[in-house]
Each structure stands twice: as C-alpha cells, then as structure tokens.
Amino acid sequence: MSCSNMTMLVSSKPSLPDASNLSFRSALNPFQLPSQNSSCSSTPSRPFSIQCGLRELRTRIDSVKNTQKITEAMKLVAAAKVRRAQEAVVNGRPFSQTLVEVLYSINEQLQTEDIDAPLTKLRPVKKVALVVCTGDRGLCGGFNNAILKKAEARIAELKNLGVDYTIISVGKKGNTYFTRRPYIPVDRFLEGGTLPTAKDAQTIADDVFSLFVSEEVDKVELLYTKFVSLVKSDPIIHTLLPLSPKGEICDINGNCVDAAEDELFRLTTKEGKLTVERDAIRSKTIDFSPILQFEQDPVQILDALLPLYLNSQILRALQESLASELAARMSAMSSACDNAVELKKNLSRVYNRERQAKITGEILEIVAGADALV
C-alpha cells in the first residue's frame, strides 16, 4: 500500500494547524505513488514547513518524549540545588549582619579620631576594576546575557566619563565572552565552582585587595545577579572598595542593597508529580549591644575586620549569583517541559489524522478495485 505525505505548517508557538492547512494527497488520488522526497523540508515563504510520513512522525514523537524526560530531570536537579544555594545565603546572613553591627560600632567610636584604614580611604577615581560574576554553564535562559549586558553598559558609561577600567572575570561564560573581545582589558580570569566557598571568595578578595592597596585602581565594583524570587533576578552593581564605614552592601549611588527577606524552595508532590513550593523567611539575629569596650586598639580590630567583611561580601555575591543561575535554569527547563508536552500532543494528533487518512485511502483503493471488477 502507498504511504501518503503530510504537509503541516508550524508557527513559532507550537499549535495545531486548522483543517485548511492540512492536505492529504492520498484522499485526492488514492493510487498516487509516494514521492521521492519524504524527508522534512522547509519552505522559504512560510514560517516553518515540514513534510514527513508516519514513520518520521513516530520518530519525532519519541524524540520529544525523550527530550521532555531530560528537561524535567534537569528542572528537578536545579530545584534541589537552588534550595542548597539559598540555605548557604541564609546561614551566612547572621554572621554578616553581626559583623555589620561591629563595624558600625567601631566606626562610631572612631568618628573623632584620624585613622588610616586603607580599605575605607576615598581618593579621586582614575581607574575602576569591575568584578563580573557569570555562570559556568548554559541552558539557563537569559541569565548570563543579562549580567554581560550590564557589564557592557557600565563599561560604556566609564568610557564616557573618561575613566579607565579593567575586568576581573569570574565564571566560564564570562571568560569566553571577554576572551573573544581582546579590546576589553582583563586583569584576571577565574573559574567559579559548583558551590562557592570561602576559599574561592578569598582568591578574588586577595586580587582586588592588592589592586586597591597598591593604588592600581581607585575603586572596585562588583557585578552579579541578585536573587529576588524563583522567576525574578536582577543584575546589580555595588561598590566593593572602598568599603562603606557601616559595612553595608551599597550600590554605585551609595544606596543599601541588603535583602530583608529570603525565599527557600522545597520539593513536594502534587497530583503524583514532583513540584516546587517556596516559602518567604526573614533571618533573625541577636540584638547587638551598642556599648562596647575593646581590649585592643580599635584601629587594629578595624584592620582585621574589614578584610574579613570583604571576603564575606564576595562570598555572598557568588552565592546569590549561583542561586539566580539555578533558578533561571529551573524556569527555563520548566518552560521546555511545557513546550514538549504541547508539541507531543500536537504531533500525536497530526499522526492520528494522517493514519486515519491512510486507512481511508486504502479503503478507497479496495472499493475502486472492486468496482473495476464489476
């Protein structure tokens, strides 16, 4: 028996075409032989056109099923990892907030003294170091593209101001991006890990500390993606050096960008399938007494605490960036799963229609043969 060809028009969104867009050649001529070009082909004048038979449709349906399984597994893996990343941020927040209180209290007592703290020293800005934090992998939507666009915009702004700049790239995606653009000066390439640690943050902190203290750069800015919620993350810039006297994380305009709340995610089952739920929490710290007595010189304590807080700032930025990347990947894989389900349903419907048309053509052949014998 002959195998009919099917023509289906597919737009950018997977949707089933109406009956006018489907033509079954076997219904018009039941004795038509199959065409030589039965593989998928595209028509330039249409958005996207494919021509394939039943075997090709079965292959595509199986391929979509396998892709759906992969994307669903990647979604669940990203959901589990984003919870661990957020737990790391929340667990480190009490230490960071307590350190802020200590720095603030020391700074209050040193307001009337003339101290020489190199990390808080302001000087005219002639050169800026930009620490750009990107991801190591793709398949996370526009996560890497957003932070790289933010970096490009900041570079253009510095050029307009006549200020020199250099880049410290963190992450494989950023390293690849800046390597392909030799006109952008890069001081150092660093690779991020699967889970940021204090050792990774200390490597970056030592580099920016040496650049700032040696006066090679007069300001250090940190560009990373701040985690807001499961479906939202904002690329931000905050001044890393010189450090704020109060120890707060501030943007380039001096506004505090510390988060007041966090969101934790947990995996649960709903209607027999794994799903993700989120809970908003507020971290709590013990009230810190404003009255302090220091056994050592406050200047020595300040010199010891400022590098420690510099490390904690960088570590927190790396953790926020990782949580944003995993949330973006989870969202992208969730959309891919939904698209795979819709595409599989449409392909199955078209497959059933063509199979029915083929059966109808075979019946017409039998009836035409019986009529010819009469």
Coordinates of C-alpha atoms in Angstrom, one line a residue:
M1 CA 0.0 0.0 0.0
S2 CA 1.1 3.6 -0.6
C3 CA 2.3 5.8 2.2
S4 CA 0.9 9.3 2.0
N5 CA 2.8 12.5 2.5
M6 CA 1.6 15.1 5.0
T7 CA 2.2 18.9 5.0
M8 CA 2.0 20.7 8.3
L9 CA 2.6 24.4 8.9
V10 CA 4.2 25.2 12.3
S11 CA 4.4 28.7 13.7
S12 CA 6.9 29.9 16.3
K13 CA 4.5 28.7 19.0
P14 CA 3.6 25.0 18.9
S15 CA -0.1 24.9 17.9
L16 CA -2.1 22.6 15.8
P17 CA -2.9 24.0 12.3
D18 CA -6.5 24.1 11.2
A19 CA -8.0 21.8 8.6
S20 CA -7.3 24.2 5.8
N21 CA -3.6 23.9 6.4
L22 CA -3.5 20.1 6.1
S23 CA -3.7 18.4 2.7
F24 CA -3.8 14.7 2.3
R25 CA -2.7 13.8 -1.2
S26 CA -4.0 10.2 -0.9
A27 CA -7.5 11.5 -0.4
L28 CA -7.4 13.3 -3.7
N29 CA -5.8 10.4 -5.6
P30 CA -5.8 7.0 -3.8
F31 CA -3.5 5.5 -6.5
Q32 CA -0.7 8.1 -6.1
L33 CA 2.7 6.7 -5.5
P34 CA 4.8 8.0 -2.6
S35 CA 7.0 10.9 -3.5
Q36 CA 10.8 10.5 -3.5
N37 CA 11.3 13.4 -1.1
S38 CA 9.7 12.1 2.1
S39 CA 12.1 13.8 4.5
C40 CA 11.4 17.1 6.3
S41 CA 11.9 20.2 4.2
S42 CA 11.3 23.9 4.7
T43 CA 9.5 26.4 2.5
P44 CA 11.1 29.9 2.5
S45 CA 7.8 31.7 2.0
R46 CA 6.2 30.1 5.1
P47 CA 7.3 30.5 8.8
F48 CA 8.2 26.8 9.0
S49 CA 7.0 23.9 6.9
I50 CA 7.7 20.2 7.3
Q51 CA 6.7 17.2 5.1
C52 CA 7.0 13.8 6.6
G53 CA 5.2 10.5 6.8
L54 CA 4.0 8.3 9.6
R55 CA 7.5 6.9 10.3
E56 CA 9.0 10.3 10.6
L57 CA 6.2 11.4 12.9
R58 CA 6.7 8.4 15.2
T59 CA 10.4 9.3 15.4
R60 CA 9.6 12.9 16.2
I61 CA 7.1 11.9 18.9
D62 CA 9.7 9.6 20.5
S63 CA 12.3 12.3 20.3
V64 CA 10.1 14.8 22.0
K65 CA 9.3 12.3 24.8
N66 CA 13.0 11.7 25.5
T67 CA 13.6 15.5 25.5
Q68 CA 10.8 16.0 27.9
K69 CA 12.3 13.5 30.3
I70 CA 15.7 15.2 30.2
T71 CA 14.3 18.7 30.7
E72 CA 12.1 17.5 33.6
A73 CA 15.1 15.8 35.3
M74 CA 17.2 19.0 34.8
K75 CA 14.4 21.1 36.3
L76 CA 14.2 18.9 39.5
V77 CA 18.0 18.9 39.8
A78 CA 18.1 22.7 39.6
A79 CA 15.3 22.9 42.1
A80 CA 17.3 20.8 44.6
K81 CA 20.4 22.8 44.1
V82 CA 18.8 26.2 44.3
R83 CA 17.5 25.3 47.8
R84 CA 21.0 24.4 48.9
A85 CA 22.3 27.7 47.5
Q86 CA 19.7 29.7 49.3
E87 CA 20.3 27.9 52.5
A88 CA 24.0 28.9 52.2
V89 CA 23.0 32.5 51.8
V90 CA 20.6 32.4 54.7
N91 CA 23.0 30.6 57.0
G92 CA 25.7 33.2 56.3
R93 CA 23.5 36.2 56.8
P94 CA 23.6 36.3 60.7
F95 CA 27.4 36.4 60.6
S96 CA 27.3 39.1 58.0
Q97 CA 24.8 41.2 59.9
T98 CA 26.6 40.8 63.2
L99 CA 29.8 41.9 61.5
V100 CA 28.0 44.9 60.2
E101 CA 27.0 45.9 63.8
V102 CA 30.6 45.5 65.0
L103 CA 31.9 47.7 62.1
Y104 CA 29.3 50.3 62.8
S105 CA 30.0 50.4 66.5
I106 CA 33.8 50.7 65.9
N107 CA 33.2 53.4 63.3
E108 CA 31.0 55.4 65.7
Q109 CA 33.8 55.4 68.3
L110 CA 36.4 56.4 65.7
Q111 CA 34.5 59.4 64.3
T112 CA 36.6 61.9 66.2
E113 CA 39.9 60.2 65.6
D114 CA 42.1 60.4 62.5
I115 CA 42.7 56.8 61.4
D116 CA 44.3 55.4 58.4
A117 CA 42.2 52.5 57.2
P118 CA 43.3 51.7 53.5
L119 CA 40.1 49.9 52.6
T120 CA 37.9 52.8 53.5
K121 CA 40.1 55.5 52.1
L122 CA 38.4 57.7 49.4
R123 CA 40.5 59.1 46.6
P124 CA 39.9 60.5 43.1
V125 CA 38.8 57.8 40.8
K126 CA 41.1 57.3 37.8
K127 CA 40.7 53.6 37.2
V128 CA 37.9 51.2 38.1
A129 CA 38.1 47.4 38.5
L130 CA 34.9 45.5 37.5
V131 CA 34.4 42.1 39.0
V132 CA 31.9 40.3 36.7
C133 CA 30.3 37.1 38.1
T134 CA 28.8 34.8 35.4
G135 CA 27.8 31.2 35.3
D136 CA 29.8 28.2 34.2
R137 CA 27.0 26.5 32.1
G138 CA 24.2 27.5 29.7
L139 CA 20.6 26.3 29.5
C140 CA 19.6 29.0 32.0
G141 CA 17.6 31.4 29.8
G142 CA 19.0 35.0 29.7
F143 CA 20.9 34.8 33.0
N144 CA 24.4 35.2 31.5
N145 CA 23.3 37.6 28.8
A146 CA 21.7 39.9 31.3
I147 CA 24.9 40.3 33.5
L148 CA 27.1 40.7 30.5
K149 CA 24.9 43.4 29.1
K150 CA 25.1 45.1 32.4
A151 CA 28.9 45.0 32.3
E152 CA 28.9 46.4 28.7
A153 CA 26.6 49.2 29.8
R154 CA 28.9 50.1 32.8
I155 CA 32.0 50.0 30.5
A156 CA 30.4 52.4 28.1
E157 CA 29.4 54.7 31.0
L158 CA 33.0 54.7 32.3
K159 CA 34.3 55.4 28.8
N160 CA 32.0 58.4 28.6
L161 CA 33.3 59.7 31.9
G162 CA 36.9 59.3 30.7
V163 CA 37.7 56.7 33.4
D164 CA 40.0 53.7 32.8
Y165 CA 38.8 50.3 33.7
T166 CA 39.9 46.7 34.0
I167 CA 37.9 43.4 34.3
I168 CA 38.2 40.5 36.7
S169 CA 36.1 37.8 35.1
V170 CA 34.6 35.0 37.3
G171 CA 32.9 32.1 35.5
K172 CA 33.4 30.2 32.3
K173 CA 30.8 32.1 30.3
G174 CA 32.3 35.4 31.2
N175 CA 35.8 34.2 30.5
T176 CA 34.7 33.0 27.0
Y177 CA 32.9 36.3 26.4
F178 CA 35.9 38.5 27.2
T179 CA 38.4 36.3 25.6
R180 CA 36.6 36.8 22.3
R181 CA 36.8 40.6 22.8
P182 CA 40.6 41.4 23.1
Y183 CA 39.8 45.1 23.1
I184 CA 38.4 44.8 26.7
P185 CA 41.3 44.8 29.2
V186 CA 41.1 41.9 31.6
D187 CA 43.2 41.6 34.7
R188 CA 42.5 38.0 35.6
F189 CA 40.3 35.1 34.6
L190 CA 38.8 33.0 37.4
E191 CA 36.5 30.0 37.3
G192 CA 33.6 29.5 39.6
G193 CA 32.7 26.3 41.4
T194 CA 29.6 24.2 41.8
L195 CA 29.3 25.6 45.3
P196 CA 31.1 28.8 46.2
T197 CA 33.4 28.5 49.3
A198 CA 35.3 31.0 51.4
K199 CA 38.5 29.9 49.7
D200 CA 37.1 30.8 46.3
A201 CA 36.0 34.2 47.7
Q202 CA 39.4 34.7 49.3
T203 CA 41.1 34.3 45.9
I204 CA 39.1 37.2 44.4
A205 CA 39.4 39.2 47.6
D206 CA 43.2 38.9 47.6
D207 CA 43.3 40.1 43.9
V208 CA 41.1 43.2 44.4
F209 CA 42.8 44.0 47.8
S210 CA 46.2 44.1 46.1
L211 CA 44.9 46.2 43.2
F212 CA 43.3 48.7 45.6
V213 CA 46.0 49.0 48.2
S214 CA 48.7 49.4 45.6
E215 CA 46.6 52.2 44.1
E216 CA 46.5 50.5 40.7
V217 CA 42.7 51.0 40.8
D218 CA 40.8 53.6 42.9
K219 CA 37.5 51.8 43.0
V220 CA 36.3 48.2 42.8
E221 CA 32.7 47.4 41.7
L222 CA 31.1 44.0 41.9
L223 CA 28.6 43.0 39.2
Y224 CA 26.5 40.0 40.0
T225 CA 22.9 38.8 39.7
K226 CA 20.9 39.3 42.9
F227 CA 18.4 36.6 43.7
V228 CA 14.9 38.0 44.2
S229 CA 12.5 35.1 43.6
L230 CA 12.1 32.0 41.6
V231 CA 11.2 33.8 38.5
K232 CA 13.0 37.1 39.0
S233 CA 16.6 38.0 39.4
D234 CA 18.2 41.5 39.0
P235 CA 21.8 42.1 37.8
I236 CA 23.1 44.8 40.0
I237 CA 26.3 46.8 40.6
H238 CA 27.6 47.6 44.1
T239 CA 30.8 49.3 45.3
L240 CA 33.1 46.7 46.8
L241 CA 36.0 49.1 47.6
P242 CA 36.3 51.5 49.2
L243 CA 34.2 49.7 51.9
S244 CA 31.2 51.5 53.4
P245 CA 32.1 52.6 57.0
K246 CA 28.9 50.9 58.2
G247 CA 29.8 47.7 56.4
E248 CA 26.6 47.7 54.3
I249 CA 26.4 46.4 50.8
C250 CA 25.8 49.6 48.7
D251 CA 25.3 50.2 45.0
I252 CA 27.3 52.8 43.0
N253 CA 25.0 55.6 44.3
G254 CA 25.5 54.7 48.0
N255 CA 22.1 53.0 48.4
C256 CA 22.0 49.9 50.6
V257 CA 21.1 46.8 48.6
D258 CA 20.9 44.3 51.5
A259 CA 18.0 41.9 51.3
A260 CA 15.4 41.9 54.1
E261 CA 13.8 38.6 53.2
D262 CA 14.8 35.3 51.6
E263 CA 12.9 32.6 49.8
L264 CA 13.5 28.9 50.4
F265 CA 12.3 26.2 48.0
R266 CA 11.3 22.7 48.8
L267 CA 10.3 19.7 46.6
T268 CA 6.9 18.3 47.3
T269 CA 4.5 16.0 45.4
K270 CA 1.3 17.3 43.8
E271 CA -1.1 15.1 41.8
G272 CA 1.5 12.3 41.7
K273 CA 4.3 14.6 40.3
L274 CA 7.2 16.4 41.9
T275 CA 6.7 20.1 42.2
V276 CA 8.4 23.1 43.8
E277 CA 7.0 25.3 46.6
R278 CA 8.6 28.4 48.1
D279 CA 8.4 30.0 51.5
A280 CA 9.5 33.5 52.4
I281 CA 11.5 33.8 55.6
R282 CA 13.2 36.7 57.4
S283 CA 16.6 36.0 59.0
K284 CA 16.9 36.8 62.7
T285 CA 20.0 37.9 64.6
I286 CA 20.6 38.6 68.3
D287 CA 20.4 42.2 69.3
F288 CA 23.9 43.7 69.4
S289 CA 24.7 46.0 72.3
P290 CA 25.8 49.5 71.2
I291 CA 28.1 49.8 74.2
L292 CA 31.4 48.1 73.6
Q293 CA 34.7 48.1 75.3
F294 CA 37.7 47.0 73.2
E295 CA 40.7 45.4 74.8
Q296 CA 42.8 46.1 71.7
D297 CA 43.2 49.3 69.7
P298 CA 40.0 49.8 67.6
V299 CA 42.2 50.6 64.6
Q300 CA 43.8 47.1 64.8
I301 CA 40.3 45.5 65.1
L302 CA 39.1 47.5 62.2
D303 CA 42.1 46.5 60.0
A304 CA 41.3 42.8 60.9
L305 CA 37.5 43.0 60.3
L306 CA 37.5 44.9 57.0
P307 CA 39.3 42.2 55.0
L308 CA 37.0 39.6 56.7
Y309 CA 34.0 41.5 55.7
L310 CA 35.4 42.0 52.2
N311 CA 35.6 38.2 51.9
S312 CA 32.0 37.8 53.2
Q313 CA 30.7 40.3 50.6
I314 CA 32.3 38.4 47.7
L315 CA 31.2 35.1 49.0
R316 CA 27.6 36.3 49.4
A317 CA 27.7 37.7 45.8
L318 CA 28.9 34.4 44.5
Q319 CA 26.1 32.5 46.4
E320 CA 23.5 35.0 45.1
S321 CA 24.7 34.6 41.6
L322 CA 24.7 30.8 41.8
A323 CA 21.1 30.8 43.3
S324 CA 20.0 33.1 40.4
E325 CA 21.6 30.8 37.8
L326 CA 19.9 27.7 39.2
A327 CA 16.5 29.5 39.5
A328 CA 16.9 30.7 35.9
R329 CA 17.8 27.1 34.7
M330 CA 14.8 25.7 36.6
S331 CA 12.5 28.2 35.0
A332 CA 13.9 27.6 31.5
M333 CA 13.6 23.8 31.9
S334 CA 10.0 24.2 33.2
S335 CA 9.1 26.1 30.0
A336 CA 10.9 23.5 27.9
C337 CA 8.8 20.7 29.6
D338 CA 5.6 22.6 28.9
N339 CA 6.6 23.1 25.3
A340 CA 7.5 19.5 24.9
V341 CA 4.1 18.4 26.3
E342 CA 2.3 20.7 23.9
L343 CA 4.4 19.7 20.9
K344 CA 3.9 16.0 21.7
K345 CA 0.2 16.4 21.9
N346 CA 0.0 18.3 18.6
L347 CA 2.3 15.7 16.8
S348 CA 0.2 12.8 18.2
R349 CA -3.0 14.5 16.9
V350 CA -1.5 15.0 13.4
Y351 CA -0.1 11.4 13.4
N352 CA -3.6 10.1 14.2
R353 CA -5.1 12.2 11.4
E354 CA -2.6 11.0 8.9
R355 CA -3.0 7.4 9.9
Q356 CA -6.8 7.8 9.5
A357 CA -6.3 9.4 6.1
K358 CA -4.0 6.5 5.1
I359 CA -6.6 3.9 6.2
T360 CA -9.3 5.9 4.3
G361 CA -7.1 5.8 1.1
E362 CA -6.6 2.1 1.4
I363 CA -10.3 1.6 1.7
L364 CA -10.9 3.7 -1.4
E365 CA -8.4 1.6 -3.2
I366 CA -10.2 -1.6 -2.3
V367 CA -13.6 -0.1 -3.2
A368 CA -12.2 1.2 -6.5
G369 CA -10.7 -2.3 -7.3
A370 CA -14.0 -4.0 -6.5
D371 CA -15.9 -1.6 -8.7
A372 CA -13.4 -2.2 -11.6
L373 CA -14.2 -6.0 -11.4
V374 CA -17.9 -5.4 -11.7

